[in-house]
CSV table of C-alpha atoms in Angstrom, one decimal:
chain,number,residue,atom,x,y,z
A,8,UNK,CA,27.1,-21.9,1.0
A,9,UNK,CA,24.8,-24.4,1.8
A,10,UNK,CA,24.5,-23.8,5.3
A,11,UNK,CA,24.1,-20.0,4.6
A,12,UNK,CA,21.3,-20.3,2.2
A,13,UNK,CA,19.9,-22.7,5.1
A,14,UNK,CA,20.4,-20.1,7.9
A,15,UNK,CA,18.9,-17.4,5.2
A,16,UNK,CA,15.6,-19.6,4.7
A,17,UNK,CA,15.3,-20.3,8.7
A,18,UNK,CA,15.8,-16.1,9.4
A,19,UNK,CA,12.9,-15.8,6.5
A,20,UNK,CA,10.6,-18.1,8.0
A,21,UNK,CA,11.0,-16.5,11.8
A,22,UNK,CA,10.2,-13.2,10.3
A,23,UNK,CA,7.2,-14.1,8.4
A,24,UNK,CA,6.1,-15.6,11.0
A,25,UNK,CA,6.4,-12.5,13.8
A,26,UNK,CA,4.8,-11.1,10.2
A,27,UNK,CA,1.7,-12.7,10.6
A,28,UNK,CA,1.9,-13.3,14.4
A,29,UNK,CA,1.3,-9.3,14.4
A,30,UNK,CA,-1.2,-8.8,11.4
A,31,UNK,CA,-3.0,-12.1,12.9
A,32,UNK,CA,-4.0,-10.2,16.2
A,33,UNK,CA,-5.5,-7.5,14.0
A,34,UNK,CA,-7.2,-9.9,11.5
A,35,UNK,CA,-8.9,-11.6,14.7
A,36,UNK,CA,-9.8,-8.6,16.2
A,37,UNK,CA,-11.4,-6.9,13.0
A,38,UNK,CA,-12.5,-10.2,11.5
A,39,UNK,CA,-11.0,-9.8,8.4
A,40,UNK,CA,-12.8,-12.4,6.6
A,41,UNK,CA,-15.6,-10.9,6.1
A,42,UNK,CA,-14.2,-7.8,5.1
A,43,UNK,CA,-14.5,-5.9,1.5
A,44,UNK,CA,-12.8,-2.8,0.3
A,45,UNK,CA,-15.5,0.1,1.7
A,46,UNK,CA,-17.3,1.2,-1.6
A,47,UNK,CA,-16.6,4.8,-0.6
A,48,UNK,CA,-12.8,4.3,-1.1
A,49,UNK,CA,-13.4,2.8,-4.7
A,50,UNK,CA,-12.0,4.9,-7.9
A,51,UNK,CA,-14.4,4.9,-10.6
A,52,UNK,CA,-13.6,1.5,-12.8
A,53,UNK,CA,-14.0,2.0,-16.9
A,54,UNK,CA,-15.9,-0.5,-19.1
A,55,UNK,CA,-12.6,-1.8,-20.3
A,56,UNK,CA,-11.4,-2.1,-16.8
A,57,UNK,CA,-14.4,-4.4,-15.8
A,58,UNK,CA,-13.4,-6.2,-18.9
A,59,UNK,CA,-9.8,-6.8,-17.4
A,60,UNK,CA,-11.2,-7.7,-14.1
A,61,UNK,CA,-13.5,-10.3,-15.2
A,62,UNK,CA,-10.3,-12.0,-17.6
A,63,UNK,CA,-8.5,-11.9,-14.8
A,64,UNK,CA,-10.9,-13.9,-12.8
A,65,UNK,CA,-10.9,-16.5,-15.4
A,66,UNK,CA,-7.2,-16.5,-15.7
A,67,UNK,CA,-7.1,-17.2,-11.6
A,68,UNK,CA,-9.2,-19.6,-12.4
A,69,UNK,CA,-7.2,-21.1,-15.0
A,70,UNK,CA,-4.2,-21.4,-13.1
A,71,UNK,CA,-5.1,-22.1,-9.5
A,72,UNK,CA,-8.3,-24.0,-9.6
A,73,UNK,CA,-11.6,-23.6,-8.2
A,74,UNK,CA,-10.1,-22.8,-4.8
A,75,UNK,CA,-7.0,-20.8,-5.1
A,76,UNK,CA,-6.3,-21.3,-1.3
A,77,UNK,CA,-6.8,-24.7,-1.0
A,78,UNK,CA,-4.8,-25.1,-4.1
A,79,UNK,CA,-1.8,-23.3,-2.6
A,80,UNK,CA,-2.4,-24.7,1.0
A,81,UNK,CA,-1.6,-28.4,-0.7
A,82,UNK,CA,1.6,-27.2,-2.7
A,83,UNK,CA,4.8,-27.3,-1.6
A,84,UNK,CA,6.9,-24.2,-1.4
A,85,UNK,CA,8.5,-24.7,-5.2
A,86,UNK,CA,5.2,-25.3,-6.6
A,87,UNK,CA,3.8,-22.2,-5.2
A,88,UNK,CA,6.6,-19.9,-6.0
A,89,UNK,CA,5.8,-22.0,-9.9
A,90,UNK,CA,2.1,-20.9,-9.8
A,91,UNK,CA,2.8,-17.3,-8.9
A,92,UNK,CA,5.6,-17.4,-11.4
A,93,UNK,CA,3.1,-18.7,-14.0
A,94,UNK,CA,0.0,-16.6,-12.4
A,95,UNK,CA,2.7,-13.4,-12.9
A,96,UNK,CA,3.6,-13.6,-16.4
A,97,UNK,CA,0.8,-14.6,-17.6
A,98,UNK,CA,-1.2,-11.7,-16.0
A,99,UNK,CA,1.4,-9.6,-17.7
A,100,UNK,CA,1.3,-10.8,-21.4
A,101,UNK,CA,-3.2,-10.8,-20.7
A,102,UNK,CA,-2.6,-6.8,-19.8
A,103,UNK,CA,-0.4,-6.8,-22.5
A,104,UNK,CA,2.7,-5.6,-20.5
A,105,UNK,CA,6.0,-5.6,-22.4
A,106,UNK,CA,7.8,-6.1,-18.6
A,107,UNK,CA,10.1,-8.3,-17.1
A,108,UNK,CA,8.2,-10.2,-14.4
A,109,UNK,CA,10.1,-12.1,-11.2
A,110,UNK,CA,8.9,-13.7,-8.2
A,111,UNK,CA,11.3,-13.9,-5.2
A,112,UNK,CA,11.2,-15.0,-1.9
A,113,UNK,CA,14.1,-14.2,-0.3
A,114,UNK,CA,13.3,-11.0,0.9
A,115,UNK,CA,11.7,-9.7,4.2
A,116,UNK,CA,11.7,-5.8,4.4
A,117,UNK,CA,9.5,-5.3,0.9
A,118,UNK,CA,7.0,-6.6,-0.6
A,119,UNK,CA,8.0,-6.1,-4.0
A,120,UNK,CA,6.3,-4.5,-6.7
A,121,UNK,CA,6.6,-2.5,-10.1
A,122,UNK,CA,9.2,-0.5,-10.8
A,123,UNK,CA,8.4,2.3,-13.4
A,124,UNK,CA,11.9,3.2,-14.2
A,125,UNK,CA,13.1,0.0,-15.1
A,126,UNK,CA,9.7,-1.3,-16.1
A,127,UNK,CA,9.9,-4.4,-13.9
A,128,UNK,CA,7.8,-5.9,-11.8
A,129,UNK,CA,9.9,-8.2,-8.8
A,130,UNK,CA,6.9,-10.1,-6.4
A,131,UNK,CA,8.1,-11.0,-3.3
A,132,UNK,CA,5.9,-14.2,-2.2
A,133,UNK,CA,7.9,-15.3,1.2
A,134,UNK,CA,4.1,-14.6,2.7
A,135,UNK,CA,3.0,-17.8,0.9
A,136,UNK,CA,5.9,-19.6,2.9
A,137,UNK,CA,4.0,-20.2,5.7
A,138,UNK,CA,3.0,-24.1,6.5
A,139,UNK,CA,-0.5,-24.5,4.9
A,140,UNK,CA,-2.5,-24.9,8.4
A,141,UNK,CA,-1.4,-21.8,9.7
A,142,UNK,CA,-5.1,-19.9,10.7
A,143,UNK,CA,-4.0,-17.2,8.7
A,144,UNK,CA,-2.6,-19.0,5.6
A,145,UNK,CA,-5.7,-18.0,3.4
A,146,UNK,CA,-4.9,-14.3,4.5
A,147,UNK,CA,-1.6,-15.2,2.7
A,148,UNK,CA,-2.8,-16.5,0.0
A,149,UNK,CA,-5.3,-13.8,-0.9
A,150,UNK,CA,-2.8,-10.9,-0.4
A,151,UNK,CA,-0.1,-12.2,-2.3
A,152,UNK,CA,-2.9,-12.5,-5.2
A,153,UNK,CA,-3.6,-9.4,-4.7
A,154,UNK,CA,-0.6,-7.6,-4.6
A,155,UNK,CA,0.5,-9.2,-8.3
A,156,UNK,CA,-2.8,-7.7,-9.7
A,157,UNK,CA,-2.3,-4.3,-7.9
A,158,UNK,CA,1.4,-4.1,-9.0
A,159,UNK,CA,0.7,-4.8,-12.2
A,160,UNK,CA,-2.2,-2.3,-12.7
A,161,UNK,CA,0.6,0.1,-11.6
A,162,UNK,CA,2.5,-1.3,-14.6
A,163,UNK,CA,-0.9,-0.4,-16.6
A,164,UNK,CA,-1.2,3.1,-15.4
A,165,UNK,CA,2.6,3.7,-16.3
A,166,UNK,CA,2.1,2.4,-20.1
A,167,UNK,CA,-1.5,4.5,-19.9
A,168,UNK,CA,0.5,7.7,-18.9
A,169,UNK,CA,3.4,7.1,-21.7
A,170,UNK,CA,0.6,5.9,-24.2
A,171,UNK,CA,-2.4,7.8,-24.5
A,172,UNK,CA,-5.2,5.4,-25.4
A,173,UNK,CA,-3.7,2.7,-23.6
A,174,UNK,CA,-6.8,0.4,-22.0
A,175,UNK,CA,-9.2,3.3,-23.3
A,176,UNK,CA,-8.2,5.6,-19.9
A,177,UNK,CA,-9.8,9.2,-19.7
A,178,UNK,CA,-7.4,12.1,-20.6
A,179,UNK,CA,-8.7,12.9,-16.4
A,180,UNK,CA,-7.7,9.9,-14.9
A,181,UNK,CA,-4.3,9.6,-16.9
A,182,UNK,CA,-3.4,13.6,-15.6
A,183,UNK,CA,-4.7,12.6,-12.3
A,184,UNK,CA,-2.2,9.5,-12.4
A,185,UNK,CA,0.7,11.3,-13.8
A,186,UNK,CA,0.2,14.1,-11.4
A,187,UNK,CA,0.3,12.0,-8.8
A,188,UNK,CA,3.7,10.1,-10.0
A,189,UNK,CA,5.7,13.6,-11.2
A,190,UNK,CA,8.2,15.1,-8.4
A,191,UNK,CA,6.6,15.6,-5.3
A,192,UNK,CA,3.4,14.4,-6.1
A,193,UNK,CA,3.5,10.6,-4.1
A,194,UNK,CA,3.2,9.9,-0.9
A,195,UNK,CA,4.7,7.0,1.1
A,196,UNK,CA,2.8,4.3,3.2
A,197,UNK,CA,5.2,4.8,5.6
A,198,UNK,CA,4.5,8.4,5.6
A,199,UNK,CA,0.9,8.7,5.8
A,200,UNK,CA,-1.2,5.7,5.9
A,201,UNK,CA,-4.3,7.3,5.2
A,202,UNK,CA,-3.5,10.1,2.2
A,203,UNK,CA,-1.4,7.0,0.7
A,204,UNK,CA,-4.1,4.9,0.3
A,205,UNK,CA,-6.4,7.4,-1.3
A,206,UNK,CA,-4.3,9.1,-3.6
A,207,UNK,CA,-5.2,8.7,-7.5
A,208,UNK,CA,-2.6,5.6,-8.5
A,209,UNK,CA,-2.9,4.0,-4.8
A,210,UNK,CA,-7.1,4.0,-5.0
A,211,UNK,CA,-6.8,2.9,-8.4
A,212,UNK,CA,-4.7,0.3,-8.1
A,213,UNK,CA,-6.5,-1.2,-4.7
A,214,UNK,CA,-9.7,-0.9,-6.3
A,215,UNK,CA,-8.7,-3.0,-9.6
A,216,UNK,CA,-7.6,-5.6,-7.6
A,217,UNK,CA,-9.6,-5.8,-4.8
A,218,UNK,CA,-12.6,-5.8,-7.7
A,219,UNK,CA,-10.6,-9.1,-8.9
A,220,UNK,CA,-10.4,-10.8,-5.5
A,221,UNK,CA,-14.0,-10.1,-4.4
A,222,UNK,CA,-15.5,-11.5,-7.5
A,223,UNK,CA,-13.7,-14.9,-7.4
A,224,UNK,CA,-14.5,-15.2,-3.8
A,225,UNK,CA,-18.2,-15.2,-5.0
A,226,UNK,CA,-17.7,-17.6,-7.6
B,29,UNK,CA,-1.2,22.9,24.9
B,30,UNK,CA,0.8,23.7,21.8
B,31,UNK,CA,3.7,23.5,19.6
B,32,UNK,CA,5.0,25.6,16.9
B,33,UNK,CA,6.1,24.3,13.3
B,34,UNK,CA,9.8,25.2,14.2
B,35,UNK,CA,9.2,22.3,17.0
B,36,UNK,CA,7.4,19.4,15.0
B,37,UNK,CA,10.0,20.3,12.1
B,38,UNK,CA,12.9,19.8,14.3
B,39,UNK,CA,11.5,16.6,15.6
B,40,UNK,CA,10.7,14.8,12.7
B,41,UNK,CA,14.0,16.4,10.5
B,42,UNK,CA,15.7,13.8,13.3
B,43,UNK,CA,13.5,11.0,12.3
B,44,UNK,CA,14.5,11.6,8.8
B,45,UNK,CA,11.5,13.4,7.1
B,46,UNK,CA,11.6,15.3,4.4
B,47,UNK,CA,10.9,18.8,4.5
B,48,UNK,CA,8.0,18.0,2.1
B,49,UNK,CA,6.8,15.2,4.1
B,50,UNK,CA,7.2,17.5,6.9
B,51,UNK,CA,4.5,20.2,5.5
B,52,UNK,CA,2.2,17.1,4.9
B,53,UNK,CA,2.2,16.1,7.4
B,54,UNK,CA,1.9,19.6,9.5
B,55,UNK,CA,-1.9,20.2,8.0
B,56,UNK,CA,-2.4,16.5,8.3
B,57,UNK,CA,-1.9,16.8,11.9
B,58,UNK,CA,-3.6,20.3,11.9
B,59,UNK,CA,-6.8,18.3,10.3
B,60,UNK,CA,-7.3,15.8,13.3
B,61,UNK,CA,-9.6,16.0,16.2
B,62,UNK,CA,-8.2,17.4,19.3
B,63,UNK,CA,-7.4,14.3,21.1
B,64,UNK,CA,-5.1,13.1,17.8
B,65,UNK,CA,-3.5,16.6,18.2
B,66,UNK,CA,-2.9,16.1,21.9
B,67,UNK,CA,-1.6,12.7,21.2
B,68,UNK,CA,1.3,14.4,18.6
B,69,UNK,CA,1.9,17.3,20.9
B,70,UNK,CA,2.9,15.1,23.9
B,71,UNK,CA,4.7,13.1,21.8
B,72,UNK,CA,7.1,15.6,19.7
B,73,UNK,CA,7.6,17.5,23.2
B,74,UNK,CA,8.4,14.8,25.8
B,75,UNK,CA,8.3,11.6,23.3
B,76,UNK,CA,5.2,10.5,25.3
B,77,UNK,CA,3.0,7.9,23.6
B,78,UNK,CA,-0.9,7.9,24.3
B,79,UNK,CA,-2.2,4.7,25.9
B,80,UNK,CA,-5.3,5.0,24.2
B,81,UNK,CA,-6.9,2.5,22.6
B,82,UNK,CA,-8.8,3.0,19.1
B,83,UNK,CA,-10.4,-0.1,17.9
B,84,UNK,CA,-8.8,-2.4,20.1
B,85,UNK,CA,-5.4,-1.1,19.2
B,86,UNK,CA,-2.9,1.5,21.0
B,87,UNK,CA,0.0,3.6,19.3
B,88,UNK,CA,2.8,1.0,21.0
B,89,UNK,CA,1.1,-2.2,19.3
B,90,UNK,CA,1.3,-0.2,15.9
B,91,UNK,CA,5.0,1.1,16.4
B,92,UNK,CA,6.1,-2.0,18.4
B,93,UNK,CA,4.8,-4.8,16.6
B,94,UNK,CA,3.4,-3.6,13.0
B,95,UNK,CA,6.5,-1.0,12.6
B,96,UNK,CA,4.7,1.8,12.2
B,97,UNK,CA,6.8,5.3,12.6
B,98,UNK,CA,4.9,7.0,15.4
B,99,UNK,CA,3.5,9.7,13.1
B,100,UNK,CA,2.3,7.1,11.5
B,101,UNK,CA,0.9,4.9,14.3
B,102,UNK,CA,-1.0,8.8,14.9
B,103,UNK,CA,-2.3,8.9,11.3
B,104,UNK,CA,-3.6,5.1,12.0
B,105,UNK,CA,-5.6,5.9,15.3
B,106,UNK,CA,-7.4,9.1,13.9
B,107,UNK,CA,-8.4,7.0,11.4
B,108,UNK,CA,-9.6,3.8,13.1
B,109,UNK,CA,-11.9,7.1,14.8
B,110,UNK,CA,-13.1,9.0,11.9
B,111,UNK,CA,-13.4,5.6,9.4
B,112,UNK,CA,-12.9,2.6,10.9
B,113,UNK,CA,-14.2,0.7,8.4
B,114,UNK,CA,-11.7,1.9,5.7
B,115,UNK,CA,-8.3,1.8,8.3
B,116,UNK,CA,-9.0,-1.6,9.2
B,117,UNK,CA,-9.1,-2.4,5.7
B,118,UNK,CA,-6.5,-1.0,4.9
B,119,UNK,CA,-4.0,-1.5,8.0
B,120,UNK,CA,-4.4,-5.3,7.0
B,121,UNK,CA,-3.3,-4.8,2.8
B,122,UNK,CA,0.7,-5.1,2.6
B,123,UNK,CA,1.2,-1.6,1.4
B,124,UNK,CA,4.0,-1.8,-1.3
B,125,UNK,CA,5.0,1.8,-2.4
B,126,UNK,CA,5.3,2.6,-5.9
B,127,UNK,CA,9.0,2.3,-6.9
B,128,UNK,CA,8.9,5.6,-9.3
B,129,UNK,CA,12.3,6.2,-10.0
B,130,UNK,CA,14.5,8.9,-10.9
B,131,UNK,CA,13.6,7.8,-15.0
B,132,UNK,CA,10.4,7.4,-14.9
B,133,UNK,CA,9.5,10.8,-12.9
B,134,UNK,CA,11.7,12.9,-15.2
B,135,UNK,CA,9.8,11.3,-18.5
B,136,UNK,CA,6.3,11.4,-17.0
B,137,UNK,CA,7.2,15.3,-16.4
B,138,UNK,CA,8.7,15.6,-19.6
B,139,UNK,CA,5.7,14.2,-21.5
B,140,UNK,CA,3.0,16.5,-19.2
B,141,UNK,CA,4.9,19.5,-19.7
B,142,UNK,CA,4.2,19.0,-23.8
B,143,UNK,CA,0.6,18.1,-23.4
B,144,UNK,CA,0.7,21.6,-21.6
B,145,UNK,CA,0.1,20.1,-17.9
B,146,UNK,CA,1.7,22.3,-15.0
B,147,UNK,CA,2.9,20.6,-12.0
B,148,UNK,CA,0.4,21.0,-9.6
B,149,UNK,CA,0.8,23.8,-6.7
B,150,UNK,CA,2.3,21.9,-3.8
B,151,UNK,CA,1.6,23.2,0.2
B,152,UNK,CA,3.9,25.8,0.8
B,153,UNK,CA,6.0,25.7,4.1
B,154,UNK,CA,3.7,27.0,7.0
B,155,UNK,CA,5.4,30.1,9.4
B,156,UNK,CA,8.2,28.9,11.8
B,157,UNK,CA,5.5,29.8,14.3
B,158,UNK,CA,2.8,28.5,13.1
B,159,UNK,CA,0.8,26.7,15.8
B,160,UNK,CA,-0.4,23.2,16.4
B,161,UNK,CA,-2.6,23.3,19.5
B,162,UNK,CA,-5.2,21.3,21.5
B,163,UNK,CA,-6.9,21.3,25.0
């Protein structure tokens, strides 16, 4: 048992790391660090939205420091899966979010993310198990951020579709959402890239939290 | 050059598309500049990958080492072209699909339907014959 959990954390690590040994080329190549979502690609955010976003900020804040990179770089593995765990569920109850909330690690072929069926959101962090001087590791750190705000504004557009009123969201943009999640209506990253990244619930979502991440990297 | 719908259809049915992927992805293609078009001829004819590079990437880095599906690795490259700014952006997020679920679709239709909210026309499925061509 021992030795396979052992063997199952060593086949984790390898595959991160060919993970970020691929996206690294690319985020050398396109410097990534100075990169911002293109304002073009932004959905239109709501008062109450830039409301969210700037409680959010403080709540990042709150839990990771000044410096939420340098704070995860100097935390060992269990402390950082205990900061997401607290940055996730906390996020949840500030949205108010009646969800279940996990964060795993053990899992290579998916990120994770909300599920609207069963109205839980799993977040798989094995990104942020990378050793803390990896030349990418604030990459990791950022993205896995990220992806627990994007999720979880899913998890916000789901309540806004079966709740009118919810957040204060246009009748437009909840029909635009819902039409987007009925039968037929979603398309897959691994389908197309490009029309899943601008379709209603996608743009939303990417815009809410890249909004999030850009303003506390100004701070 | 050119292929007909019949041909990309059969292709991508054996990389397990679904027919409405499949229409998507038929005007997506039809969309693209002419070299993209070329690029997806070649390929669902003779499974020939371009050696072009877009951005300082080919279609074999994006199927090889990001896992891209070709048609996907396609999608990528006509998009490093038209909007580079927004690919690279976006090639570099860890794209997590939305987990919808059986459940959830069936209530979110339920709950349009008695606001009075159609489901939207979808693309109907081109000719057989219908053409994808390029020079």
């Amino acid at each position: 048992m021992i030795i396979e959990s052992i063997l199952a954390d060593l086949a984790i690590t390898a595959i991160i790391s060919l993970v970020i040994g691929a996206i690294g080329k690319l985020i050398n190549l396109w410097r990534y660090r100075s990169r911002t979502m293109p304002e073009n690609d932004k959905a239109e955010m709501s008062d109450t939205d830039k409301e969210k976003i700037q409680q959010t900020q403080a709540l990042i804040h709150e839990v990771f420091g000044p410096d939420p990179v340098e704070r995860l770089r100097s935390s060992s593995n269990k402390e950082r899966i205990d900061l997401m765990d607290n940055f996730a569920n906390r996020l949840s109850e500030l949205y108010g979010l009646d969800i279940q909330v996990d964060v795993t690690v053990d899992q290579v072929d998916h990120w994770g993310g909300y599920n609207w069926s069963d109205n839980k959101a799993v977040f798989n962090i094995a990104l942020l198990m990378v050793d803390g001087q990896n030349e990418h590791f604030d990459y990791c750190a950022w993205e896995t951020i990220d992806t627990v705000v994007h999720e979880l504004r899913h998890a916000v557009q789901y309540r806004t579709i079966t709740e009118p009123g919810f957040w204060n969201v246009s009748e437009e943009r909840r029909t635009a959402w819902a039409n987007n999640m009925r039968q037929g209506g979603y398309i897959s990253s691994a389908t197309d890239m490009r029309a899943y990244a601008s379709q209603p619930v996608e743009r939303d979502a990417f815009t809410f939290a890249a909004e999030v991440i850009e303003g506390v990297k100004k701070q | 050059m050119k292929i007909t719908y019949k041909e990309f259809k059969d292709q991508l049915r054996s990389g397990g598309y679904s027919d409405r992927e499949i229409v998507h992805l038929f005007q997506a293609f039809k969309e693209m500049d002419n070299q993209s078009r070329l690029w997806v001829i070649y390929w669902v004819l003779a499974n020939r990958l371009p050696e072009d590079e877009i951005q300082g990437v080919t279609a074999r880095y994006l199927i090889e080492e990001m896992k891209y599906t070709p048609i996907n690795a396609f999608i990528v490259l006509d998009w490093l072209k038209t909007d580079p700014q927004a690919a690279k952006y976006f090639v570099l997020k860890r794209a997590a699909d939305a987990n919808i679920g059986e459940t959830a679709a069936r209530q979110i239709d339920e709950i349009m339907r008695a606001e009075g909210v159609e489901l939207p026309p979808r693309a109907s499925e081109p000719e057989k014959d219908a053409k994808l061509d390029a020079d």
